[in-house]
């Protein structure tokens, strides 16, 4: 059986040379190369969604790849696609880099300039390892081999627009429909998820920041299991400690959560930092919450432009959610869409703070009445985003904002 090899690198000449040499290896079947980290992860996710057997046995990552650095990319691939063996191609073959590559999950390292013998030996060893892992998976081992969970980030155009409330209700909707869900508070200095859900906690996202290999056991120790079933990874109680969570740490944390939960919702707050920027860049869906007033919409436009300048996310890949919407306001969702250049969610969240005041003051947002129009809208938004599982046999064309849910399995 031929060994499928997927080359990845940003330098076309280097990738061309690599592909040519790979094609000369016995029983090798090089795949069309990918040019950046996003394309690589998307390609593997698409193949994994069909079957683990569709994944290439070997991925060869050139050191000059972006926008995610090579070692961070290898770590994400190793976490999300453990049946794939990764080889790093680099000019630096020092023991230090070799150790760092192995710690990140690489199965081998090949030095530049490329040597046929070294490349052939490394590919053969990694392919044998990958085949063994797949046999193990085929016997029902409890190893995650899928494309990973869905990551949704919720950011505020400015402070006070309701991003945290939206993030919590989206996570509750996903969990209630039977999908294992994690809610992570990446508003590191001013996060309020714990306050909204009446949680007393000891561990936070900071406890994972310095860990280079986040195992399932380590992740479970840091996560707080809420009464609703939600897995909570909370912002630190001491806001100044938020600086310990770098963009690299955030990538590792989000990747670890993605590998263990079907849905990951991240509250990114209104301030852009390295951690929140990394999460928005990694997200399958990036939501930006605004209210229908001039100041907030201008802030949304400013945020979208900043994300674009920093190459975090393009405007057309961002979805704006209009909160506190009324039919009488001059700024309607269609106008917000034209101003920001983004997509706008079909579901707008109505303005009705009286429904919220009691549960917000009590820190019991998870007990918001199901008759609340705000809750109905946010849970309908969860359905629009594909975060919930519809109840079997649920009829189509229900009332506005209606979403069917299965009973959560105990």
Tab-separated table of C-alpha atoms in Angstrom:
chain	number	residue	atom	x	y	z
A	1	UNK	CA	0.000	0.000	0.000
A	2	UNK	CA	1.506	3.375	-0.978
A	3	UNK	CA	2.363	5.908	1.706
A	4	UNK	CA	0.388	9.136	1.300
A	5	UNK	CA	2.561	12.153	2.086
A	6	UNK	CA	1.262	15.719	2.360
A	7	UNK	CA	3.948	18.455	1.985
A	8	UNK	CA	3.289	21.840	3.605
A	9	UNK	CA	5.300	25.031	3.281
A	10	UNK	CA	5.093	28.681	2.270
A	11	UNK	CA	8.198	28.752	0.030
A	12	UNK	CA	7.096	27.465	-3.424
A	13	UNK	CA	10.649	26.586	-4.527
A	14	UNK	CA	11.387	24.677	-1.327
A	15	UNK	CA	8.078	22.804	-1.501
A	16	UNK	CA	8.648	21.966	-5.159
A	17	UNK	CA	12.053	20.487	-4.370
A	18	UNK	CA	10.602	18.571	-1.440
A	19	UNK	CA	7.752	17.172	-3.541
A	20	UNK	CA	10.147	16.096	-6.286
A	21	UNK	CA	12.311	14.207	-3.821
A	22	UNK	CA	9.276	12.647	-2.098
A	23	UNK	CA	8.013	11.343	-5.446
A	24	UNK	CA	11.259	9.387	-5.841
A	25	UNK	CA	10.766	7.459	-2.609
A	26	UNK	CA	9.618	3.828	-2.957
A	27	UNK	CA	5.859	3.334	-2.502
A	28	UNK	CA	5.399	7.078	-1.904
A	29	UNK	CA	2.300	8.933	-3.039
A	30	UNK	CA	2.859	12.693	-2.551
A	31	UNK	CA	-0.363	14.704	-2.271
A	32	UNK	CA	-0.810	18.200	-3.753
A	33	UNK	CA	1.131	20.527	-1.410
A	34	UNK	CA	-0.534	23.113	0.848
A	35	UNK	CA	0.876	26.602	1.247
A	36	UNK	CA	-0.002	27.686	4.783
A	37	UNK	CA	-1.057	26.445	8.207
A	38	UNK	CA	-4.744	27.211	7.730
A	39	UNK	CA	-4.911	25.281	4.476
A	40	UNK	CA	-3.144	22.321	6.066
A	41	UNK	CA	-5.502	22.084	9.056
A	42	UNK	CA	-8.574	22.599	6.845
A	43	UNK	CA	-7.413	19.863	4.455
A	44	UNK	CA	-6.821	17.387	7.279
A	45	UNK	CA	-10.157	18.282	8.908
A	46	UNK	CA	-12.009	17.675	5.654
A	47	UNK	CA	-10.369	14.277	5.186
A	48	UNK	CA	-10.872	13.282	8.835
A	49	UNK	CA	-14.570	14.124	8.572
A	50	UNK	CA	-14.854	11.348	5.974
A	51	UNK	CA	-12.725	8.767	7.795
A	52	UNK	CA	-9.435	8.438	9.668
A	53	UNK	CA	-8.337	6.166	6.818
A	54	UNK	CA	-8.600	9.097	4.390
A	55	UNK	CA	-5.860	11.029	6.204
A	56	UNK	CA	-2.309	10.955	4.826
A	57	UNK	CA	0.060	8.782	6.810
A	58	UNK	CA	2.753	11.469	6.810
A	59	UNK	CA	2.714	15.273	6.801
A	60	UNK	CA	6.014	17.009	6.027
A	61	UNK	CA	6.100	20.571	7.393
A	62	UNK	CA	8.738	22.983	6.097
A	63	UNK	CA	10.092	25.362	8.734
A	64	UNK	CA	9.005	28.358	6.654
A	65	UNK	CA	5.272	28.073	6.978
A	66	UNK	CA	2.776	30.546	8.339
A	67	UNK	CA	0.885	32.301	9.686
A	68	UNK	CA	1.121	29.812	12.577
A	69	UNK	CA	4.772	28.982	13.384
A	70	UNK	CA	5.892	25.462	12.494
A	71	UNK	CA	6.164	24.067	16.027
A	72	UNK	CA	2.770	25.422	17.060
A	73	UNK	CA	1.259	24.010	13.870
A	74	UNK	CA	2.793	20.593	14.593
A	75	UNK	CA	1.324	20.674	18.082
A	76	UNK	CA	-2.158	21.427	16.732
A	77	UNK	CA	-1.932	18.668	14.115
A	78	UNK	CA	-0.721	16.174	16.723
A	79	UNK	CA	-3.613	17.070	19.046
A	80	UNK	CA	-6.356	17.036	16.429
A	81	UNK	CA	-5.121	14.256	14.146
A	82	UNK	CA	-3.144	11.785	16.263
A	83	UNK	CA	-3.180	9.190	13.467
A	84	UNK	CA	-0.984	11.452	11.295
A	85	UNK	CA	2.799	11.421	11.661
A	86	UNK	CA	4.490	14.810	11.236
A	87	UNK	CA	8.057	15.402	10.037
A	88	UNK	CA	9.697	18.825	10.387
A	89	UNK	CA	12.109	19.946	7.656
A	90	UNK	CA	14.528	22.573	8.980
A	91	UNK	CA	17.950	24.131	8.551
A	92	UNK	CA	18.497	23.907	12.319
A	93	UNK	CA	19.117	20.284	13.283
A	94	UNK	CA	20.420	21.123	16.747
A	95	UNK	CA	19.534	18.927	19.761
A	96	UNK	CA	17.516	21.829	21.198
A	97	UNK	CA	15.239	22.096	18.187
A	98	UNK	CA	14.986	18.313	17.922
A	99	UNK	CA	13.767	18.164	21.534
A	100	UNK	CA	11.319	21.046	20.950
A	101	UNK	CA	9.941	19.350	17.831
A	102	UNK	CA	9.440	16.062	19.694
A	103	UNK	CA	7.749	17.896	22.572
A	104	UNK	CA	5.384	19.480	20.045
A	105	UNK	CA	4.371	16.070	18.711
A	106	UNK	CA	6.610	15.645	15.656
A	107	UNK	CA	7.623	12.082	14.816
A	108	UNK	CA	10.837	13.062	13.093
A	109	UNK	CA	13.124	15.854	11.916
A	110	UNK	CA	15.007	16.115	8.606
A	111	UNK	CA	17.799	18.626	8.069
A	112	UNK	CA	18.216	20.919	5.066
A	113	UNK	CA	19.675	20.541	2.498
A	114	UNK	CA	17.626	17.415	1.978
A	115	UNK	CA	19.284	14.026	1.767
A	116	UNK	CA	17.454	11.235	-0.075
A	117	UNK	CA	18.622	8.567	2.378
A	118	UNK	CA	17.678	10.561	5.471
A	119	UNK	CA	14.279	11.558	4.080
A	120	UNK	CA	13.498	7.996	2.950
A	121	UNK	CA	14.462	6.537	6.323
A	122	UNK	CA	12.421	9.090	8.272
A	123	UNK	CA	9.318	8.791	6.063
A	124	UNK	CA	9.376	4.995	6.269
A	125	UNK	CA	9.636	5.025	10.075
A	126	UNK	CA	6.863	7.590	10.490
A	127	UNK	CA	4.599	5.775	8.016
A	128	UNK	CA	5.009	2.528	9.977
A	129	UNK	CA	4.173	4.364	13.193
A	130	UNK	CA	1.061	5.927	11.620
A	131	UNK	CA	-0.127	2.553	10.309
A	132	UNK	CA	0.230	1.083	13.774
A	133	UNK	CA	-1.790	3.895	15.337
A	134	UNK	CA	-4.588	3.364	12.814
A	135	UNK	CA	-4.744	-0.334	13.604
A	136	UNK	CA	-5.035	0.660	17.249
A	137	UNK	CA	-7.849	3.089	16.433
A	138	UNK	CA	-9.591	0.415	14.411
A	139	UNK	CA	-9.899	-1.756	17.521
A	140	UNK	CA	-11.947	0.848	19.343
A	141	UNK	CA	-9.267	2.538	21.381
A	142	UNK	CA	-10.329	5.688	23.170
A	143	UNK	CA	-8.185	7.980	21.058
A	144	UNK	CA	-9.590	11.100	19.463
A	145	UNK	CA	-9.242	10.784	15.696
A	146	UNK	CA	-11.785	13.230	14.354
A	147	UNK	CA	-11.499	16.694	12.952
A	148	UNK	CA	-11.997	18.324	16.337
A	149	UNK	CA	-14.799	20.312	17.865
A	150	UNK	CA	-16.304	23.567	16.654
A	151	UNK	CA	-14.715	26.731	18.075
A	152	UNK	CA	-16.812	29.908	18.343
A	153	UNK	CA	-15.366	33.143	19.665
A	154	UNK	CA	-17.585	35.935	20.996
A	155	UNK	CA	-16.042	39.418	21.084
A	156	UNK	CA	-17.559	42.761	21.983
A	157	UNK	CA	-17.344	45.769	19.685
A	158	UNK	CA	-16.905	47.735	22.914
A	159	UNK	CA	-17.434	47.104	26.603
A	160	UNK	CA	-20.995	46.563	27.800
A	161	UNK	CA	-22.607	45.342	24.573
A	162	UNK	CA	-23.460	41.906	25.986
A	163	UNK	CA	-20.724	39.625	24.629
A	164	UNK	CA	-20.394	37.582	27.833
A	165	UNK	CA	-24.139	37.049	28.119
A	166	UNK	CA	-24.226	35.892	24.491
A	167	UNK	CA	-21.275	33.536	24.969
A	168	UNK	CA	-22.839	31.926	28.051
A	169	UNK	CA	-26.236	31.387	26.446
A	170	UNK	CA	-24.721	29.963	23.255
A	171	UNK	CA	-22.711	27.490	25.334
A	172	UNK	CA	-25.762	26.567	27.432
A	173	UNK	CA	-27.796	25.963	24.276
A	174	UNK	CA	-25.154	23.662	22.808
A	175	UNK	CA	-24.781	21.720	26.074
A	176	UNK	CA	-28.549	21.382	26.518
A	177	UNK	CA	-28.877	19.867	23.048
A	178	UNK	CA	-26.556	17.008	23.992
A	179	UNK	CA	-23.225	18.284	22.685
A	180	UNK	CA	-20.322	18.253	25.205
A	181	UNK	CA	-19.433	21.943	25.476
A	182	UNK	CA	-16.631	23.990	26.998
A	183	UNK	CA	-16.862	27.702	27.779
A	184	UNK	CA	-13.488	29.458	28.145
A	185	UNK	CA	-13.153	33.010	29.451
A	186	UNK	CA	-10.387	34.737	27.493
A	187	UNK	CA	-11.360	38.185	28.717
A	188	UNK	CA	-8.317	37.727	30.908
A	189	UNK	CA	-8.322	40.924	32.954
A	190	UNK	CA	-12.023	41.624	33.330
A	191	UNK	CA	-13.723	38.280	32.661
A	192	UNK	CA	-17.102	37.825	34.360
A	193	UNK	CA	-18.206	34.336	33.349
A	194	UNK	CA	-17.674	33.067	36.919
A	195	UNK	CA	-19.772	35.921	38.333
A	196	UNK	CA	-22.628	35.336	35.894
A	197	UNK	CA	-22.743	31.617	36.748
A	198	UNK	CA	-22.188	31.915	40.527
A	199	UNK	CA	-18.951	29.912	40.475
A	200	UNK	CA	-16.286	29.772	43.175
A	201	UNK	CA	-13.092	28.430	41.600
A	202	UNK	CA	-9.431	27.776	42.369
A	203	UNK	CA	-7.968	26.984	38.961
A	204	UNK	CA	-8.084	29.148	35.858
A	205	UNK	CA	-6.784	29.379	32.324
A	206	UNK	CA	-3.503	30.720	33.748
A	207	UNK	CA	-2.757	27.300	35.254
A	208	UNK	CA	-2.404	25.918	31.712
A	209	UNK	CA	-0.326	28.787	30.314
A	210	UNK	CA	3.097	27.384	31.175
A	211	UNK	CA	2.331	23.752	30.310
A	212	UNK	CA	3.832	22.651	26.998
A	213	UNK	CA	1.895	19.383	26.749
A	214	UNK	CA	-1.721	19.713	27.883
A	215	UNK	CA	-2.846	16.141	28.450
A	216	UNK	CA	-6.524	15.231	29.010
A	217	UNK	CA	-5.795	14.737	32.719
A	218	UNK	CA	-4.134	18.163	33.044
A	219	UNK	CA	-7.023	19.791	31.168
A	220	UNK	CA	-9.600	18.048	33.370
A	221	UNK	CA	-7.853	19.333	36.499
A	222	UNK	CA	-8.113	22.940	35.277
A	223	UNK	CA	-11.731	22.763	34.120
A	224	UNK	CA	-14.660	23.507	36.460
A	225	UNK	CA	-17.718	21.316	35.869
A	226	UNK	CA	-20.840	23.436	36.225
A	227	UNK	CA	-24.217	22.121	37.383
A	228	UNK	CA	-25.529	22.561	33.842
A	229	UNK	CA	-22.870	20.174	32.511
A	230	UNK	CA	-20.799	22.964	30.988
A	231	UNK	CA	-17.032	22.641	31.285
A	232	UNK	CA	-15.732	26.051	32.387
A	233	UNK	CA	-12.179	27.289	31.961
A	234	UNK	CA	-12.243	30.615	33.728
A	235	UNK	CA	-10.280	33.856	33.659
A	236	UNK	CA	-7.915	34.394	36.610
A	237	UNK	CA	-9.244	36.085	39.723
A	238	UNK	CA	-6.195	38.369	39.648
A	239	UNK	CA	-6.473	40.263	36.381
A	240	UNK	CA	-2.761	41.065	36.177
A	241	UNK	CA	-2.023	37.357	35.788
A	242	UNK	CA	-3.785	37.414	32.432
A	243	UNK	CA	-0.503	38.542	30.878
A	244	UNK	CA	0.842	35.035	31.517
A	245	UNK	CA	-1.474	33.659	28.830
A	246	UNK	CA	0.436	34.349	25.610
A	247	UNK	CA	-0.855	33.840	22.103
A	248	UNK	CA	1.085	30.574	21.936
A	249	UNK	CA	-0.463	29.376	25.209
A	250	UNK	CA	-3.926	30.339	23.954
A	251	UNK	CA	-3.436	28.282	20.783
A	252	UNK	CA	-2.450	25.254	22.821
A	253	UNK	CA	-5.361	25.684	25.222
A	254	UNK	CA	-7.964	26.133	22.474
A	255	UNK	CA	-6.530	23.158	20.559
A	256	UNK	CA	-6.672	20.997	23.695
A	257	UNK	CA	-10.298	22.005	24.338
A	258	UNK	CA	-11.210	21.424	20.701
A	259	UNK	CA	-9.815	17.886	20.918
A	260	UNK	CA	-12.014	17.009	23.935
A	261	UNK	CA	-15.324	18.843	23.348
A	262	UNK	CA	-17.757	19.032	20.444
A	263	UNK	CA	-18.299	22.763	20.970
A	264	UNK	CA	-15.884	25.316	22.414
A	265	UNK	CA	-17.204	28.840	23.066
A	266	UNK	CA	-14.626	31.507	23.951
A	267	UNK	CA	-15.598	34.835	25.512
A	268	UNK	CA	-12.888	37.177	24.172
A	269	UNK	CA	-14.163	40.419	25.669
A	270	UNK	CA	-13.758	43.800	24.002
A	271	UNK	CA	-9.997	44.289	24.404
A	272	UNK	CA	-7.670	42.709	21.858
A	273	UNK	CA	-4.703	40.856	23.342
A	274	UNK	CA	-2.428	38.117	22.106
A	275	UNK	CA	-4.582	35.341	23.572
A	276	UNK	CA	-7.893	36.620	22.227
A	277	UNK	CA	-6.331	37.378	18.820
A	278	UNK	CA	-5.051	33.801	18.586
A	279	UNK	CA	-8.477	32.420	19.488
A	280	UNK	CA	-10.274	34.593	16.915
A	281	UNK	CA	-7.789	33.512	14.251
A	282	UNK	CA	-8.327	29.807	15.082
A	283	UNK	CA	-12.116	29.997	15.370
A	284	UNK	CA	-14.486	28.282	12.996
A	285	UNK	CA	-16.919	31.140	13.668
A	286	UNK	CA	-15.958	34.564	15.020
A	287	UNK	CA	-18.860	36.588	16.400
A	288	UNK	CA	-18.662	40.317	17.061
A	289	UNK	CA	-21.463	41.629	19.275
A	290	UNK	CA	-22.690	45.205	18.891
A	291	UNK	CA	-25.684	47.252	19.900
A	292	UNK	CA	-27.641	49.317	17.352
A	293	UNK	CA	-26.224	52.723	18.251
A	294	UNK	CA	-23.700	54.930	16.479
A	295	UNK	CA	-20.873	54.539	19.010
A	296	UNK	CA	-21.062	50.745	19.137
A	297	UNK	CA	-21.376	50.312	15.382
A	298	UNK	CA	-18.381	52.578	14.831
A	299	UNK	CA	-16.489	50.470	17.356
A	300	UNK	CA	-17.497	47.318	15.459
A	301	UNK	CA	-16.208	48.791	12.212
A	302	UNK	CA	-12.965	49.804	13.946
A	303	UNK	CA	-12.522	46.296	15.358
A	304	UNK	CA	-13.151	44.616	12.018
A	305	UNK	CA	-10.605	46.868	10.309
A	306	UNK	CA	-8.045	46.197	13.034
A	307	UNK	CA	-8.498	42.424	12.717
A	308	UNK	CA	-7.981	42.767	8.976
A	309	UNK	CA	-4.836	44.924	9.313
A	310	UNK	CA	-3.327	42.482	11.803
A	311	UNK	CA	-4.278	39.555	9.545
A	312	UNK	CA	-6.328	38.000	12.332
A	313	UNK	CA	-9.557	37.704	10.377
A	314	UNK	CA	-11.121	39.212	7.269
A	315	UNK	CA	-14.330	41.212	7.505
A	316	UNK	CA	-16.278	38.765	5.356
A	317	UNK	CA	-15.242	35.930	7.705
A	318	UNK	CA	-16.702	37.737	10.737
A	319	UNK	CA	-20.351	37.563	11.839
A	320	UNK	CA	-21.867	40.519	13.671
A	321	UNK	CA	-24.638	39.899	16.196
A	322	UNK	CA	-26.941	42.823	16.910
A	323	UNK	CA	-27.922	42.891	20.584
A	324	UNK	CA	-30.640	45.024	22.232
A	325	UNK	CA	-32.427	45.375	18.933
A	326	UNK	CA	-35.734	47.208	18.564
A	327	UNK	CA	-37.747	47.838	15.432
A	328	UNK	CA	-37.923	51.537	16.181
A	329	UNK	CA	-34.181	52.197	16.118
A	330	UNK	CA	-32.743	53.890	13.046
A	331	UNK	CA	-29.804	51.458	12.889
A	332	UNK	CA	-31.084	48.114	11.675
A	333	UNK	CA	-29.016	44.931	10.994
A	334	UNK	CA	-28.889	45.561	7.236
A	335	UNK	CA	-27.255	48.950	7.855
A	336	UNK	CA	-24.765	47.390	10.266
A	337	UNK	CA	-23.827	44.922	7.562
A	338	UNK	CA	-23.197	47.688	5.029
A	339	UNK	CA	-21.151	49.755	7.479
A	340	UNK	CA	-18.933	46.921	8.761
A	341	UNK	CA	-18.638	44.840	5.595
A	342	UNK	CA	-19.298	41.691	7.625
A	343	UNK	CA	-21.976	39.051	7.614
A	344	UNK	CA	-24.768	39.785	10.103
A	345	UNK	CA	-26.601	37.031	11.952
A	346	UNK	CA	-30.214	36.610	10.882
A	347	UNK	CA	-31.183	36.417	14.546
A	348	UNK	CA	-31.131	39.763	16.343
A	349	UNK	CA	-31.343	39.776	20.147
A	350	UNK	CA	-34.159	41.981	21.464
A	351	UNK	CA	-33.730	44.687	24.080
A	352	UNK	CA	-35.375	43.470	27.269
A	353	UNK	CA	-33.179	43.995	30.311
A	354	UNK	CA	-36.081	43.475	32.723
A	355	UNK	CA	-36.007	39.771	31.818
A	356	UNK	CA	-32.330	39.612	32.715
A	357	UNK	CA	-31.987	41.802	35.774
A	358	UNK	CA	-32.993	39.235	38.393
A	359	UNK	CA	-30.728	36.402	37.206
A	360	UNK	CA	-27.841	38.781	36.461
A	361	UNK	CA	-27.956	40.313	39.946
A	362	UNK	CA	-28.158	36.825	41.488
A	363	UNK	CA	-25.328	35.496	39.320
A	364	UNK	CA	-27.644	32.768	38.015
A	365	UNK	CA	-27.751	33.478	34.300
A	366	UNK	CA	-28.185	29.758	33.615
A	367	UNK	CA	-31.597	29.973	35.322
A	368	UNK	CA	-32.965	32.524	32.862
A	369	UNK	CA	-36.610	31.675	32.169
A	370	UNK	CA	-37.183	29.771	28.928
A	371	UNK	CA	-39.989	32.216	28.120
A	372	UNK	CA	-37.462	35.048	28.000
A	373	UNK	CA	-37.331	36.603	24.529
A	374	UNK	CA	-33.607	37.242	25.013
A	375	UNK	CA	-32.926	33.581	25.782
A	376	UNK	CA	-35.112	32.423	22.908
A	377	UNK	CA	-33.211	34.662	20.498
A	378	UNK	CA	-29.763	33.550	21.696
A	379	UNK	CA	-30.702	29.880	21.586
A	380	UNK	CA	-32.120	30.429	18.094
A	381	UNK	CA	-28.771	32.027	17.209
A	382	UNK	CA	-27.059	28.848	18.464
A	383	UNK	CA	-29.249	26.894	16.070
A	384	UNK	CA	-28.421	29.271	13.229
A	385	UNK	CA	-24.710	28.732	13.882
A	386	UNK	CA	-25.088	24.943	13.924
A	387	UNK	CA	-24.107	24.594	17.595
A	388	UNK	CA	-27.119	22.518	18.637
A	389	UNK	CA	-28.485	19.122	17.729
A	390	UNK	CA	-32.106	19.273	16.675
A	391	UNK	CA	-34.466	16.869	18.418
A	392	UNK	CA	-35.268	13.783	16.399
A	393	UNK	CA	-38.541	14.187	14.588
A	394	UNK	CA	-38.671	17.912	15.246
A	395	UNK	CA	-40.832	19.557	12.636
A	396	UNK	CA	-39.548	22.283	10.413
A	397	UNK	CA	-40.974	25.749	10.210
A	398	UNK	CA	-41.691	26.215	13.897
A	399	UNK	CA	-42.305	29.539	15.561
A	400	UNK	CA	-39.756	32.318	15.421
A	401	UNK	CA	-36.695	31.456	17.444
A	402	UNK	CA	-37.816	27.869	18.110
A	403	UNK	CA	-35.064	25.286	18.491
A	404	UNK	CA	-35.523	21.604	19.332
A	405	UNK	CA	-33.191	19.880	21.806
A	406	UNK	CA	-32.483	16.333	22.863
A	407	UNK	CA	-32.322	15.498	26.536
A	408	UNK	CA	-28.743	15.605	27.699
A	409	UNK	CA	-27.366	12.132	28.346
A	410	UNK	CA	-26.309	11.545	31.900
